[in-house]
Amino acid sequence: MRYQPTDGPLVTEPADLVVDATGRSSRLSDWLGAAGWPQPTMRRMPIKLNYASALLKQDPTISAIGISIAQNQPGSGQPPRQGGVLAVEGDRWLVLVAGYADDRPTRDLADFRKRCREDFPIPASTCSSTG
């Protein structure tokens, strides 16, 4: 396997298996073919993950946490769901909600907020004020 980090020289390492986990839009097979290498057979591993994300203005009275990831309790009787919040530039949060199979977040902002509140409520004791 050969690769070149953005900040260094070309590196060659022996490898029996290389996994391209960059997602469905990966161009690795095309790049290998263009470089004269055999193109590997593509095998997809569907996970049926559905998600929606939104950029929201940060509210420093809620929390100063830069990243948070949550998953509802397995066996809770609810479909498995995940959520995440990441502080990004411009005093914003990137918020994500996800589900599997037929459990799809909608594009409706009110539904998005409801899903966040019901699936991942924030206990008052975890909120902090920075001001």
Backbone as numpy.savetxt, mean C-alpha at the origin, in Angstrom:
# Nx Ny Nz CAx CAy CAz Cx Cy Cz
22.32 -12.42 -11.62 21.48 -11.27 -11.62 22.38 -10.04 -11.62
22.03 -9.06 -12.46 22.77 -7.80 -12.49 21.80 -6.66 -12.26
22.23 -5.71 -11.48 21.42 -4.52 -11.26 22.34 -3.35 -10.98
21.81 -2.16 -11.16 22.61 -0.97 -10.89 21.84 -0.05 -9.97
22.30 0.11 -8.72 21.66 1.06 -7.82 21.80 2.48 -8.38
20.90 3.35 -8.02 20.96 4.72 -8.53 22.21 5.45 -8.06
22.78 5.01 -6.94 23.95 5.72 -6.41 25.22 4.87 -6.41
25.32 3.93 -7.36 26.51 3.08 -7.34 26.76 2.37 -8.64
27.81 1.54 -8.65 28.20 0.83 -9.88 27.31 -0.40 -10.11
27.45 -0.97 -11.30 26.74 -2.19 -11.66 27.15 -3.31 -10.71
26.18 -4.07 -10.21 26.42 -5.16 -9.28 25.97 -6.46 -9.92
26.79 -7.50 -9.81 26.43 -8.83 -10.31 26.41 -9.79 -9.13
25.31 -10.51 -8.97 25.14 -11.47 -7.89 24.60 -12.77 -8.46
25.07 -13.92 -7.96 24.48 -15.18 -8.41 23.07 -15.31 -7.83
22.15 -15.88 -8.61 20.77 -16.05 -8.13 20.13 -17.25 -8.81
19.51 -18.11 -8.01 18.75 -19.23 -8.56 17.31 -18.81 -8.86
16.83 -17.80 -8.17 15.45 -17.35 -8.34 15.40 -15.85 -8.11
14.74 -15.14 -9.01 14.51 -13.70 -8.85 13.02 -13.48 -8.95
12.44 -12.79 -7.99 11.01 -12.50 -7.97 10.80 -11.03 -8.28
9.99 -10.76 -9.28 9.60 -9.40 -9.61 8.27 -9.12 -8.91
8.31 -8.36 -7.86 7.11 -8.06 -7.09 6.73 -6.60 -7.23
6.99 -6.03 -8.39 6.70 -4.61 -8.59 5.26 -4.34 -9.02
4.47 -5.39 -9.20 3.06 -5.20 -9.51 2.73 -5.49 -10.95
1.45 -5.36 -11.26 0.97 -5.76 -12.58 1.47 -4.89 -13.72
2.00 -3.72 -13.41 2.50 -2.85 -14.48 4.01 -2.99 -14.68
4.60 -4.03 -14.10 6.04 -4.25 -14.24 6.43 -4.39 -15.70
7.57 -3.83 -16.04 8.09 -3.94 -17.40 9.36 -4.81 -17.43
9.64 -5.52 -16.34 10.87 -6.29 -16.25 11.02 -7.28 -17.40
9.96 -8.00 -17.75 10.05 -8.97 -18.84 10.41 -8.27 -20.15
9.82 -7.11 -20.41 10.13 -6.33 -21.62 11.59 -5.90 -21.61
12.08 -5.45 -20.47 13.47 -5.01 -20.38 14.44 -6.16 -20.62
14.10 -7.33 -20.06 14.96 -8.50 -20.28 15.00 -8.85 -21.76
13.84 -8.86 -22.42 13.77 -9.17 -23.84 14.55 -8.16 -24.67
14.43 -6.88 -24.35 15.14 -5.82 -25.09 16.65 -5.95 -24.91
17.09 -6.52 -23.79 18.52 -6.69 -23.53 19.05 -8.01 -24.09
18.17 -8.77 -24.79 18.62 -10.02 -25.39 18.48 -11.23 -24.49
17.90 -11.10 -23.32 17.71 -12.21 -22.40 16.37 -12.88 -22.69
16.26 -14.16 -22.36 14.96 -14.82 -22.53 13.93 -14.19 -21.59
12.72 -13.99 -22.11 11.67 -13.41 -21.28 11.01 -14.54 -20.48
10.93 -14.38 -19.17 10.34 -15.43 -18.34 8.84 -15.54 -18.57
8.32 -16.72 -18.32 6.88 -16.93 -18.38 6.25 -16.19 -17.21
5.21 -15.44 -17.50 4.56 -14.67 -16.44 3.58 -15.56 -15.70
3.67 -15.53 -14.39 2.70 -16.21 -13.52 2.16 -15.18 -12.56
0.89 -14.95 -12.61 0.26 -13.99 -11.69 -0.27 -14.73 -10.47
-0.18 -14.07 -9.35 -0.70 -14.61 -8.10 -1.79 -13.65 -7.62
-3.04 -13.87 -8.05 -4.10 -12.93 -7.68 -4.40 -12.99 -6.19
-4.53 -11.83 -5.60 -4.90 -11.76 -4.18 -6.25 -11.10 -3.99
-6.83 -10.59 -5.08 -8.15 -9.97 -5.06 -8.24 -8.83 -4.04
-7.17 -8.05 -3.95 -7.14 -6.91 -3.05 -7.72 -5.69 -3.76
-8.64 -5.01 -3.10 -9.27 -3.80 -3.61 -8.97 -2.67 -2.65
-8.67 -1.49 -3.17 -8.36 -0.39 -2.27 -8.80 0.94 -2.85
-8.90 1.89 -1.97 -9.15 3.29 -2.34 -8.23 4.13 -1.48
-7.78 5.25 -2.02 -6.92 6.14 -1.25 -7.38 7.58 -1.45
-7.00 8.41 -0.50 -7.36 9.83 -0.57 -6.27 10.65 0.08
-6.05 11.85 -0.44 -5.15 12.81 0.19 -6.01 13.75 1.02
-5.71 13.83 2.31 -6.48 14.66 3.22 -5.56 15.63 3.95
-6.05 16.79 4.28 -5.28 17.78 5.03 -5.04 17.25 6.44
-3.81 17.38 6.90 -3.49 16.94 8.26 -4.18 17.82 9.29
-4.59 17.20 10.37 -5.16 17.92 11.50 -4.26 17.62 12.70
-3.38 18.55 13.08 -2.43 18.27 14.16 -3.10 18.04 15.51
-4.38 18.37 15.66 -5.05 18.11 16.94 -5.42 16.63 17.08
-5.36 15.89 15.96 -5.69 14.47 16.02 -4.48 13.66 16.46
-3.35 13.85 15.79 -2.17 13.06 16.10 -0.95 13.62 15.38
0.20 13.38 15.96 1.47 13.76 15.34 2.15 12.53 14.73
1.46 11.40 14.68 2.03 10.17 14.15 2.26 10.32 12.65
3.42 9.87 12.16 3.76 9.98 10.74 3.24 8.84 9.90
3.03 7.66 10.52 2.52 6.51 9.77 1.78 5.60 10.72
0.69 5.03 10.23 -0.08 4.09 11.03 -0.75 3.09 10.09
-0.70 1.82 10.42 -1.32 0.77 9.63 -2.19 -0.05 10.57
-3.39 -0.40 10.12 -4.31 -1.15 10.97 -5.00 -2.24 10.17
-5.36 -3.29 10.86 -6.17 -4.36 10.27 -7.20 -4.75 11.30
-8.44 -5.00 10.86 -9.43 -5.39 11.84 -9.13 -6.79 12.38
-9.75 -7.11 13.48 -9.47 -8.35 14.20 -9.96 -9.57 13.43
-9.07 -10.53 13.11 -9.53 -11.76 12.46 -10.56 -12.47 13.34
-11.58 -13.05 12.73 -12.61 -13.74 13.49 -13.60 -12.81 14.14
-13.58 -11.53 13.76 -14.49 -10.56 14.38 -15.89 -10.62 13.78
-16.07 -11.45 12.75 -17.36 -11.51 12.08 -17.48 -10.50 10.96
-16.46 -9.68 10.79 -16.44 -8.69 9.71 -15.48 -9.17 8.63
-15.68 -8.69 7.39 -14.71 -9.06 6.36 -13.34 -8.50 6.68
-12.25 -9.20 6.31 -10.91 -8.68 6.60 -10.66 -7.37 5.85
-10.25 -6.35 6.59 -9.99 -5.04 6.01 -8.72 -4.46 6.60
-8.06 -3.62 5.77 -6.87 -2.92 6.21 -7.07 -1.43 5.99
-6.28 -0.67 6.73 -6.27 0.78 6.56 -4.89 1.31 6.88
-4.58 2.45 6.33 -3.28 3.05 6.60 -3.31 4.55 6.44
-2.45 5.21 7.18 -2.29 6.66 7.11 -0.80 6.95 7.05
-0.40 7.77 6.09 1.01 8.13 5.93 1.10 9.64 5.77
1.91 10.29 6.61 2.14 11.72 6.47 2.96 11.96 5.21
2.49 12.87 4.34 3.19 13.20 3.11 3.37 14.70 3.03
4.09 15.15 1.98 4.41 16.56 1.83 3.13 17.41 1.77
3.32 18.69 2.05 2.20 19.62 1.96 1.23 19.52 3.13
1.70 19.03 4.27 0.84 18.88 5.45 -0.42 18.08 5.13
-0.20 16.96 4.43 -1.32 16.09 4.07 -1.06 14.68 4.56
-2.12 13.91 4.63 -2.05 12.49 4.90 -2.51 11.75 3.65
-1.84 10.66 3.32 -2.32 9.73 2.32 -3.02 8.62 3.11
-4.32 8.48 2.91 -5.12 7.52 3.67 -5.59 6.43 2.72
-5.46 5.17 3.14 -5.83 4.03 2.32 -6.75 3.12 3.10
-7.79 2.61 2.43 -8.63 1.56 2.99 -8.67 0.43 1.96
-8.70 -0.82 2.44 -8.64 -1.96 1.53 -9.50 -3.10 2.03
-9.95 -3.92 1.08 -10.71 -5.13 1.38 -10.39 -6.17 0.33
-10.97 -7.35 0.45 -10.70 -8.46 -0.46 -11.96 -8.90 -1.19
-11.75 -9.51 -2.36 -12.80 -10.12 -3.18 -13.92 -9.11 -3.48
-15.14 -9.39 -3.04 -16.27 -8.51 -3.34 -16.36 -7.31 -2.41
-15.49 -7.25 -1.42 -15.48 -6.12 -0.47 -14.65 -4.99 -1.07
-15.32 -4.06 -1.73 -14.64 -2.98 -2.45 -14.98 -1.62 -1.86
-13.97 -0.86 -1.48 -14.24 0.53 -1.10 -14.77 1.29 -2.32
-15.68 2.21 -2.10 -16.22 2.99 -3.21 -15.39 4.26 -3.40
-15.73 5.04 -4.43 -15.07 6.31 -4.69 -15.75 7.46 -3.95
-16.82 7.16 -3.24 -17.59 8.18 -2.53 -16.87 8.59 -1.24
-16.59 9.89 -1.08 -15.83 10.37 0.08 -16.57 10.10 1.39
-17.87 10.27 1.41 -18.64 10.00 2.64 -18.52 8.53 3.03
-18.60 7.63 2.05 -18.45 6.20 2.32 -17.03 5.89 2.79
-16.04 6.54 2.17 -14.63 6.37 2.56 -14.44 6.75 4.03
-14.96 7.91 4.41 -14.83 8.36 5.81 -15.56 7.43 6.77
-16.76 6.99 6.38 -17.53 6.07 7.22 -16.75 4.78 7.44
-16.17 4.26 6.37 -15.39 3.03 6.47 -14.21 3.22 7.42
-13.53 4.34 7.32 -12.41 4.62 8.23 -12.88 4.66 9.69
-13.95 5.38 9.93 -14.45 5.52 11.32 -14.94 4.21 11.90
-15.68 3.43 11.10 -16.26 2.19 11.62 -15.25 1.05 11.72
-14.37 0.94 10.73 -13.42 -0.18 10.73 -12.19 0.07 11.59
-11.77 1.33 11.69 -10.53 1.65 12.39 -10.72 2.84 13.32
-11.60 2.71 14.31 -11.81 3.84 15.23 -10.54 4.11 16.03
-10.28 5.36 16.27 -9.09 5.77 17.03 -9.51 6.00 18.48
-8.98 5.20 19.41 -9.30 5.45 20.82 -8.82 6.84 21.24
-9.60 7.52 22.03 -9.26 8.89 22.46 -7.90 8.93 23.14
-7.51 7.85 23.83 -6.24 7.84 24.55 -5.03 7.88 23.61
-5.21 7.53 22.32 -4.08 7.53 21.41 -3.91 8.87 20.68
-4.88 9.75 20.80 -4.80 11.03 20.13 -3.94 11.98 20.96
-3.15 12.78 20.28 -2.33 13.74 20.99 -2.46 15.09 20.32
-2.29 16.13 21.08 -2.34 17.49 20.53 -0.93 18.03 20.46
-0.59 18.65 19.34 0.74 19.22 19.20 0.73 20.71 19.48
-0.42 21.23 19.80 -0.49 22.67 19.87 -0.80 23.22 21.19
